[in-house]
Coordinates of C-alpha atoms in Angstrom, one line a residue:
M3 CA 32.9 123.4 88.4
S4 CA 30.1 124.7 86.1
L5 CA 28.9 127.8 85.7
L6 CA 25.5 127.3 87.5
R7 CA 27.5 125.8 90.2
R8 CA 29.7 128.3 90.6
L9 CA 26.7 130.9 90.9
E10 CA 25.0 128.9 93.8
S11 CA 28.5 129.2 95.5
I12 CA 28.6 132.9 95.6
P13 CA 27.2 134.7 98.6
G14 CA 23.7 136.6 97.6
G15 CA 23.8 135.0 94.0
A16 CA 20.8 133.8 92.2
E17 CA 20.5 130.5 93.9
S18 CA 21.3 130.8 97.4
A19 CA 20.1 128.6 99.9
P20 CA 17.0 129.5 101.7
P21 CA 17.4 130.0 105.5
P22 CA 16.2 127.7 107.9
A23 CA 12.7 127.5 108.9
S24 CA 11.3 129.3 112.1
S25 CA 8.8 127.5 114.5
G26 CA 6.8 130.6 114.8
P27 CA 4.5 131.9 112.4
P28 CA 6.0 133.8 109.3
S29 CA 6.4 137.1 109.7
A30 CA 5.3 139.8 107.0
P31 CA 7.9 140.6 104.7
P32 CA 8.9 144.7 104.9
P33 CA 7.4 147.2 102.5
P34 CA 9.7 147.7 99.7
A35 CA 11.2 150.8 100.1
A36 CA 10.2 154.0 97.6
Q37 CA 12.2 154.1 94.4
P38 CA 12.5 157.4 92.2
P39 CA 10.2 157.2 89.2
G40 CA 12.0 155.1 86.3
H41 CA 14.1 153.3 88.4
V42 CA 14.7 149.7 87.2
A43 CA 15.3 147.0 89.9
P44 CA 18.5 144.9 88.8
A45 CA 18.0 141.5 88.5
R46 CA 19.5 139.2 91.5
G47 CA 22.9 137.7 91.0
D48 CA 23.8 139.6 87.7
G49 CA 26.7 140.5 89.5
A50 CA 27.8 137.2 90.1
A51 CA 27.2 136.1 86.7
S52 CA 29.5 138.5 85.6
R53 CA 32.2 137.9 87.7
A54 CA 32.0 133.9 86.8
S55 CA 32.1 135.2 83.0
R56 CA 35.2 137.2 83.5
D57 CA 36.7 134.4 85.8
Q58 CA 35.7 131.7 83.3
P59 CA 38.4 132.6 80.6
K60 CA 41.4 132.6 83.2
E61 CA 39.6 129.1 84.6
M62 CA 40.2 127.7 81.2
K63 CA 43.8 129.1 80.3
G64 CA 44.8 127.6 84.0
T65 CA 43.2 124.3 83.3
V66 CA 44.6 124.1 79.4
E67 CA 48.2 125.4 80.8
D68 CA 48.3 122.6 83.7
R69 CA 47.7 119.8 81.4
L70 CA 49.9 121.1 78.9
I71 CA 53.1 121.2 81.5
K72 CA 52.2 117.7 82.7
E73 CA 52.3 116.1 79.0
L74 CA 55.1 117.9 78.0
D75 CA 58.0 115.9 77.5
P76 CA 60.6 116.7 80.1
K77 CA 63.5 116.1 78.3
L78 CA 62.7 118.8 75.6
N79 CA 64.9 121.5 74.8
V80 CA 63.2 124.5 75.9
N81 CA 66.4 127.0 73.6
D82 CA 64.9 125.1 70.7
R83 CA 62.1 127.5 70.2
V84 CA 60.8 126.5 66.5
K85 CA 60.3 122.8 68.4
V86 CA 59.1 123.7 71.4
R87 CA 56.4 125.9 69.4
E88 CA 55.6 123.0 66.9
V89 CA 55.0 120.7 70.0
V90 CA 53.3 122.9 72.2
R91 CA 50.7 123.6 69.5
K92 CA 49.5 120.0 68.8
L93 CA 49.4 119.3 72.4
Y94 CA 47.7 122.7 73.1
D95 CA 44.9 121.6 70.0
K96 CA 44.6 118.0 71.4
I97 CA 43.8 119.4 74.9
L98 CA 41.5 122.1 73.7
E99 CA 39.5 119.1 71.7
E100 CA 39.5 116.9 74.8
E101 CA 37.8 119.7 76.8
G102 CA 35.3 120.5 74.2
Q103 CA 36.3 124.1 74.3
L104 CA 35.2 126.0 70.9
L105 CA 36.9 129.4 70.6
P106 CA 37.1 132.1 68.2
R107 CA 40.4 132.2 66.1
T108 CA 41.7 135.2 67.5
E109 CA 40.8 134.0 70.9
R110 CA 42.6 130.8 70.3
E111 CA 45.6 132.3 69.0
T112 CA 45.9 135.2 71.7
M113 CA 45.5 131.7 74.5
F114 CA 47.7 129.9 72.7
E115 CA 50.6 133.0 72.7
S116 CA 49.9 133.4 76.4
I117 CA 50.3 129.9 77.6
L118 CA 53.3 129.5 75.5
A119 CA 55.3 132.6 76.6
E120 CA 54.6 131.5 80.0
I121 CA 56.2 128.1 79.0
I122 CA 59.2 129.2 77.5
G123 CA 59.2 133.1 77.7
L124 CA 58.6 135.6 80.0
G125 CA 55.0 135.2 80.7
P126 CA 52.9 138.5 79.8
I127 CA 55.9 140.7 79.2
Q128 CA 57.1 138.8 76.6
A129 CA 55.2 140.1 73.8
L130 CA 56.7 143.5 75.0
L131 CA 60.2 142.0 75.0
D132 CA 59.2 141.1 71.3
D133 CA 58.3 144.5 70.6
D134 CA 61.2 146.3 68.8
A135 CA 59.8 149.6 69.3
V136 CA 59.6 149.3 73.1
S137 CA 62.8 150.2 74.6
E138 CA 62.2 149.8 78.3
V139 CA 59.5 147.4 80.5
M140 CA 58.6 148.4 84.0
V141 CA 56.7 146.2 85.9
N142 CA 54.9 147.9 89.1
G143 CA 53.5 145.0 90.8
P144 CA 51.1 142.6 89.0
H145 CA 48.7 144.8 87.5
K146 CA 50.7 148.3 86.6
V147 CA 53.2 147.5 83.3
F148 CA 54.4 150.5 81.8
V149 CA 56.7 150.8 78.6
E150 CA 59.0 153.2 77.0
K151 CA 58.4 153.8 73.8
R152 CA 60.6 156.6 71.3
G153 CA 61.6 157.9 75.1
R154 CA 58.0 158.3 76.3
L155 CA 56.6 156.4 79.0
T156 CA 52.9 154.5 78.6
L157 CA 50.8 152.4 80.8
T158 CA 49.8 149.1 79.1
D159 CA 46.9 146.6 79.1
V160 CA 49.6 143.8 80.2
R161 CA 48.5 142.2 83.7
F162 CA 50.2 139.4 86.1
E163 CA 47.7 137.4 88.0
D164 CA 49.1 137.9 91.5
N165 CA 52.3 138.8 93.2
E166 CA 53.8 135.2 93.0
H167 CA 53.2 135.0 89.1
V168 CA 55.8 138.2 88.9
K169 CA 57.9 136.1 91.5
R170 CA 58.0 133.2 89.3
I171 CA 59.0 135.4 86.1
I172 CA 61.8 136.9 87.9
E173 CA 63.0 133.3 89.4
R174 CA 63.1 132.5 85.6
I175 CA 65.3 135.1 84.8
I176 CA 67.7 135.1 87.4
S177 CA 68.1 131.3 88.0
P178 CA 70.4 130.5 84.9
L179 CA 72.7 133.2 86.3
G180 CA 73.2 131.5 89.6
R181 CA 71.3 134.3 91.4
R182 CA 68.8 134.7 93.8
C183 CA 65.9 137.1 95.1
D184 CA 64.2 136.0 98.0
E185 CA 63.5 137.6 101.7
S186 CA 67.2 137.2 102.7
S187 CA 68.2 139.0 99.5
P188 CA 65.3 140.8 98.2
L189 CA 67.0 142.8 95.5
V190 CA 69.1 141.4 92.2
D191 CA 70.6 142.9 88.9
A192 CA 70.5 140.3 86.3
R193 CA 70.5 140.6 82.5
L194 CA 68.8 138.7 79.6
A195 CA 70.6 136.6 77.1
D196 CA 70.5 139.2 74.6
G197 CA 72.4 141.4 77.3
S198 CA 68.9 143.5 78.1
R199 CA 69.7 144.7 82.0
V200 CA 67.5 143.7 84.9
N201 CA 66.7 144.8 88.2
A202 CA 64.2 143.2 90.4
I203 CA 63.3 144.3 93.9
I204 CA 60.4 142.2 96.0
P205 CA 58.6 143.0 99.2
P206 CA 59.0 144.1 102.0
L207 CA 61.1 146.5 100.4
A208 CA 58.9 146.8 97.2
L209 CA 55.6 148.2 98.9
D210 CA 53.1 147.5 95.8
G211 CA 54.4 144.2 95.1
P212 CA 57.4 142.7 93.1
T213 CA 59.2 145.2 90.6
I214 CA 61.1 144.2 88.0
T215 CA 62.6 146.8 85.5
I216 CA 64.2 145.9 82.1
R217 CA 66.1 148.0 79.9
K218 CA 66.2 146.4 76.8
F219 CA 69.3 146.3 74.1
P220 CA 68.7 147.0 70.3
K221 CA 68.7 143.7 68.5
N222 CA 70.7 145.4 65.9
R223 CA 74.1 146.4 67.0
M224 CA 74.3 150.4 66.8
Y225 CA 77.2 152.1 64.9
I226 CA 78.1 156.0 64.8
E227 CA 76.1 155.9 61.6
D228 CA 73.0 155.6 63.7
L229 CA 73.8 157.8 66.3
I230 CA 74.5 160.5 63.4
K231 CA 71.3 159.6 62.2
F232 CA 69.0 160.0 65.0
G233 CA 70.9 163.1 65.8
S234 CA 72.7 162.3 68.9
V235 CA 76.0 163.4 67.3
S236 CA 77.1 165.7 64.0
P237 CA 79.2 163.9 61.5
E238 CA 82.4 166.0 62.9
L239 CA 81.8 164.9 66.3
G240 CA 81.7 161.5 65.0
E241 CA 84.8 161.9 63.1
F242 CA 86.7 163.5 66.5
L243 CA 85.2 160.4 68.6
R244 CA 86.8 157.9 65.9
A245 CA 90.0 159.5 66.1
A246 CA 90.3 160.0 69.4
V247 CA 89.7 156.2 70.6
M248 CA 91.8 155.1 67.9
S249 CA 94.3 157.1 69.3
R250 CA 94.2 155.6 72.7
F251 CA 92.6 158.8 74.5
N252 CA 91.2 157.6 78.0
I253 CA 87.5 158.5 77.9
V254 CA 84.9 158.7 80.3
V255 CA 81.2 158.7 79.0
S256 CA 79.4 160.6 81.8
G257 CA 75.6 161.1 82.2
G258 CA 72.2 160.5 84.1
T259 CA 70.3 157.4 84.5
G260 CA 68.5 156.1 80.6
S261 CA 71.1 158.6 79.2
G262 CA 72.5 156.3 76.9
K263 CA 76.0 156.0 78.3
T264 CA 75.9 152.3 77.6
T265 CA 75.2 152.5 74.1
L266 CA 77.5 155.1 73.6
L267 CA 80.4 153.0 75.2
N268 CA 79.4 150.0 72.9
V269 CA 79.6 152.3 69.9
L270 CA 83.2 154.1 70.9
S271 CA 84.5 150.5 71.6
S272 CA 83.9 149.6 68.1
F273 CA 86.7 151.9 67.0
I274 CA 89.3 149.8 68.6
P275 CA 91.4 148.3 66.1
E276 CA 90.9 144.4 65.9
D277 CA 94.8 143.9 66.4
E278 CA 94.2 144.9 70.4
R279 CA 93.1 142.7 73.4
I280 CA 90.2 144.2 75.4
I281 CA 88.9 143.2 78.4
T282 CA 85.6 144.2 79.7
V283 CA 84.6 144.3 83.4
E284 CA 80.9 145.1 83.9
D285 CA 78.2 143.8 86.9
A286 CA 75.8 142.7 84.5
A287 CA 77.1 142.1 80.9
E288 CA 76.3 144.6 78.5
S289 CA 78.9 145.1 75.8
Q290 CA 78.4 144.4 72.3
L291 CA 81.7 144.6 70.9
L292 CA 82.3 142.9 67.4
Q293 CA 86.0 142.2 67.7
E294 CA 87.7 138.6 68.1
H295 CA 90.1 139.3 71.1
W296 CA 87.8 140.0 73.7
V297 CA 87.7 139.0 77.1
R298 CA 84.5 139.6 79.1
L299 CA 84.4 139.7 82.8
E300 CA 81.5 139.5 85.2
S301 CA 80.8 140.5 89.0
R302 CA 79.3 138.1 91.2
K303 CA 77.2 138.6 94.4
A304 CA 77.6 136.9 97.4
N305 CA 76.0 133.3 97.9
I306 CA 73.3 132.8 100.6
E307 CA 76.2 132.7 103.1
G308 CA 77.8 135.5 102.4
K309 CA 80.7 134.7 101.0
G310 CA 81.9 134.3 97.3
A311 CA 81.4 138.0 96.4
V312 CA 84.0 139.3 93.4
T313 CA 83.4 142.9 93.1
I314 CA 84.3 145.0 90.1
R315 CA 87.3 146.4 91.8
D316 CA 88.7 142.7 92.1
L317 CA 88.2 142.3 88.6
V318 CA 89.9 145.4 87.6
M319 CA 93.0 144.5 90.1
N320 CA 92.6 141.0 88.4
T321 CA 92.4 142.8 84.5
L322 CA 96.3 144.1 84.8
R323 CA 97.6 140.9 85.2
M324 CA 95.9 139.9 82.1
R325 CA 98.0 141.6 79.3
P326 CA 95.3 143.8 78.2
D327 CA 95.7 146.6 75.4
R328 CA 92.5 148.5 76.5
I329 CA 90.2 148.0 79.4
V330 CA 86.7 148.9 79.1
I331 CA 84.9 148.9 82.7
G332 CA 80.8 149.2 82.2
E333 CA 80.2 151.9 84.8
C334 CA 82.6 153.2 87.9
R335 CA 80.4 153.6 91.0
G336 CA 82.7 152.7 94.1
G337 CA 86.0 152.4 94.8
E338 CA 87.2 150.6 91.3
A339 CA 87.6 154.2 90.2
L340 CA 91.0 154.8 92.2
D341 CA 92.2 151.3 90.4
M342 CA 91.0 152.2 86.9
I343 CA 92.7 155.8 87.2
Q344 CA 96.2 154.3 88.4
A345 CA 95.8 151.8 85.3
M346 CA 95.2 154.7 83.1
N347 CA 98.2 156.1 84.6
T348 CA 100.7 153.2 84.2
G349 CA 100.4 152.4 80.8
H350 CA 97.0 151.3 80.1
D351 CA 95.7 154.3 77.8
G352 CA 92.9 154.0 75.6
S353 CA 90.4 152.8 78.8
L354 CA 86.9 153.4 78.7
T355 CA 84.0 153.8 81.4
T356 CA 81.1 155.2 82.5
V357 CA 80.2 157.8 85.4
H358 CA 76.9 158.7 86.6
A359 CA 77.1 162.9 86.5
N360 CA 75.1 165.8 85.2
T361 CA 77.9 167.9 83.6
P362 CA 81.8 167.3 82.7
K363 CA 82.9 169.4 85.8
D364 CA 80.5 167.3 87.9
C365 CA 82.0 164.5 86.0
T366 CA 85.5 165.0 87.9
S367 CA 83.9 165.7 91.2
R368 CA 82.6 162.4 91.0
L369 CA 85.6 160.8 90.3
E370 CA 87.0 162.4 93.2
V371 CA 84.3 160.9 95.7
L372 CA 84.7 157.4 94.1
V373 CA 88.4 157.2 94.7
M374 CA 87.6 158.2 98.5
M375 CA 85.7 155.3 98.3
A376 CA 88.7 153.0 97.9
G377 CA 89.3 153.7 101.4
M378 CA 92.7 155.1 100.5
D379 CA 93.6 158.2 102.9
L380 CA 94.7 160.2 100.1
P381 CA 95.0 164.2 100.1
L382 CA 92.1 165.9 97.6
T383 CA 95.0 167.6 95.9
A384 CA 96.8 164.2 94.7
I385 CA 93.4 162.9 94.0
R386 CA 92.8 165.4 91.2
R387 CA 96.6 165.4 89.8
Q388 CA 95.6 161.7 89.4
I389 CA 92.3 162.1 87.7
S390 CA 93.6 165.5 85.3
S391 CA 96.5 163.3 84.2
A392 CA 94.4 160.0 83.7
V393 CA 90.9 161.0 82.0
N394 CA 91.8 163.0 78.5
L395 CA 88.3 163.6 77.5
I396 CA 84.8 163.3 79.4
V397 CA 81.7 162.8 76.9
Q398 CA 78.6 164.0 78.1
Q399 CA 75.4 162.0 77.2
E400 CA 71.9 163.5 77.9
R401 CA 68.4 162.5 78.0
M402 CA 66.7 165.2 76.5
R403 CA 62.9 166.0 77.4
D404 CA 61.6 164.9 74.2
G405 CA 63.1 161.5 74.9
S406 CA 65.7 161.8 73.0
R407 CA 69.6 160.9 73.8
K408 CA 72.2 163.9 72.7
V409 CA 76.0 164.2 73.5
T410 CA 75.9 167.7 74.8
H411 CA 79.5 168.0 75.7
V412 CA 82.7 167.0 74.3
T413 CA 85.4 168.1 77.1
E414 CA 89.1 167.8 77.1
V415 CA 90.8 167.7 80.6
Q416 CA 93.9 169.7 80.3
G417 CA 95.8 169.3 83.4
M418 CA 96.0 171.5 87.0
E419 CA 96.1 175.0 87.7
G420 CA 96.8 175.0 91.0
D421 CA 94.4 172.7 93.0
T422 CA 91.7 173.3 89.8
V423 CA 91.3 170.7 87.5
V424 CA 91.4 172.7 83.9
M425 CA 88.7 171.6 81.0
Q426 CA 88.2 173.1 77.8
D427 CA 85.2 172.5 75.5
L428 CA 85.5 171.3 72.3
F429 CA 81.9 170.6 70.9
L430 CA 78.7 171.7 72.6
F431 CA 75.0 170.9 71.7
E432 CA 73.3 174.5 71.1
Q433 CA 69.1 174.0 71.3
T434 CA 67.6 176.6 69.1
G435 CA 63.9 175.6 70.2
I436 CA 60.9 173.2 70.3
D437 CA 59.0 172.3 67.4
E438 CA 54.9 171.9 67.4
N439 CA 55.4 167.8 68.4
G440 CA 57.6 168.8 70.9
K441 CA 60.7 167.7 69.2
I442 CA 64.0 169.1 70.5
L443 CA 65.7 171.3 67.9
G444 CA 69.4 172.1 67.7
H445 CA 72.9 171.8 66.5
H446 CA 76.2 170.5 67.8
K447 CA 78.6 173.0 67.3
P448 CA 82.4 173.0 67.6
T449 CA 83.8 175.8 69.8
G450 CA 86.6 176.0 67.2
L451 CA 89.7 175.1 70.0
R452 CA 91.5 172.2 69.1
P453 CA 92.6 169.8 71.6
K454 CA 95.9 170.0 73.5
Q455 CA 96.9 166.3 72.8
M456 CA 96.0 167.0 68.8
W457 CA 99.9 165.6 68.9
R458 CA 98.4 162.1 69.7
I459 CA 96.1 161.7 66.9
Q460 CA 98.8 162.9 64.3
E461 CA 101.2 160.6 66.0
A462 CA 98.6 157.9 65.2
G463 CA 98.7 158.9 61.5
I464 CA 95.2 160.3 61.5
Q465 CA 94.4 163.7 59.6
L466 CA 91.9 165.5 60.9
P467 CA 90.3 168.3 58.5
P468 CA 90.0 171.6 60.1
S469 CA 86.4 171.6 59.4
V470 CA 86.0 169.0 62.2
F471 CA 86.7 171.9 64.8
G472 CA 84.7 174.9 63.4
G473 CA 84.1 174.5 59.8
G474 CA 80.1 174.6 59.4
V475 CA 77.2 173.8 61.8
K476 CA 75.4 170.6 61.5
T477 CA 71.6 171.1 62.0
F478 CA 69.1 168.1 63.1

């Protein structure tokens, strides 16, 4: 439709159809309303012209995109991005020429990247996912997209066309995984090909439109040296954690949402020796291990008939029959905590997991609740004894007010005294202030106490210098 025709179709436009003729004598037009001095009457149809002008690029993009999709070879392998880009580029240039569209180079390239993202990527948010500075993408309906950069949340100018556009992107994410998100199952957890975690929820549960949350994983694997550089741990603390993993301590990484638990879990897993069989159990596969002997297991939701679900607990029980040297559970959030603790107590030492909790003490309390969720009628004292004998170390991770992630406590679980779980802090993060840019200042400080199970480190042939437990403080 031409611009003139579009204007004619808008009520109140410049070329609106005249009213039908009246049979009586024409009435005199009403006198114009008085206007203040200096008032300039707007030209009729300006609003319609402005709206049409804004719609034109959108219509052009839709036309070109529709033709591209129709003319693309359906057998084209969309995983070969270089080839797809080359093919789409040729078709794109040909279609623009046939449509007689002359665009400035910048607009031409912007439209091409946008269309390419719709065909082989994740639409408007693909550019955000390709940005290494972005750690999280949050779509709050079609017209609000936030990102997290260096721990700070900011609103972007990225927009979707409508709710259906967002739903198409959700479907593109989850369809390769065999999962679904519809009215009967309006929420879903999934992952991207690079391991980034995805959660999607749609109406009627999401009142403002389909919502997507993507927590990106860094393209390059992180090591303990990176955490030291970022100030998340000190060199001494990093050395102790390496020794603890190699000495087969059972370790729980505790922290709140977005505190960096999974990243720290991946770093700790990198210390596991190459000659050990590692089995990971997760809701969405996020582990990034480099060891050769690594088996990955992932839970499965029920199908549309409510059948076929395989829970984390099912997988943990099955793992015990797979001859593991180390069991790594992405997150304990239910009855699987009981099976994990039993595994730790029956020869599968050196296991690692994460738990949502705000402090090491809260972590043990949370484990008690999770064990109760298994449905076993166990006395609280028995549960606490199992936890105190199974867990050796709690590493507390926290997202600070400036967006940085730091290990704030490394706490040893030493056993029971009466009905109480006894714990001892080995390392603490001590905040000393905030600089003019709002950055948290502080240092990791050893408490001067050696772990009660130091003998395990010595039996593993690892010699830690005394400085690790109190020979100096490193400031970040």
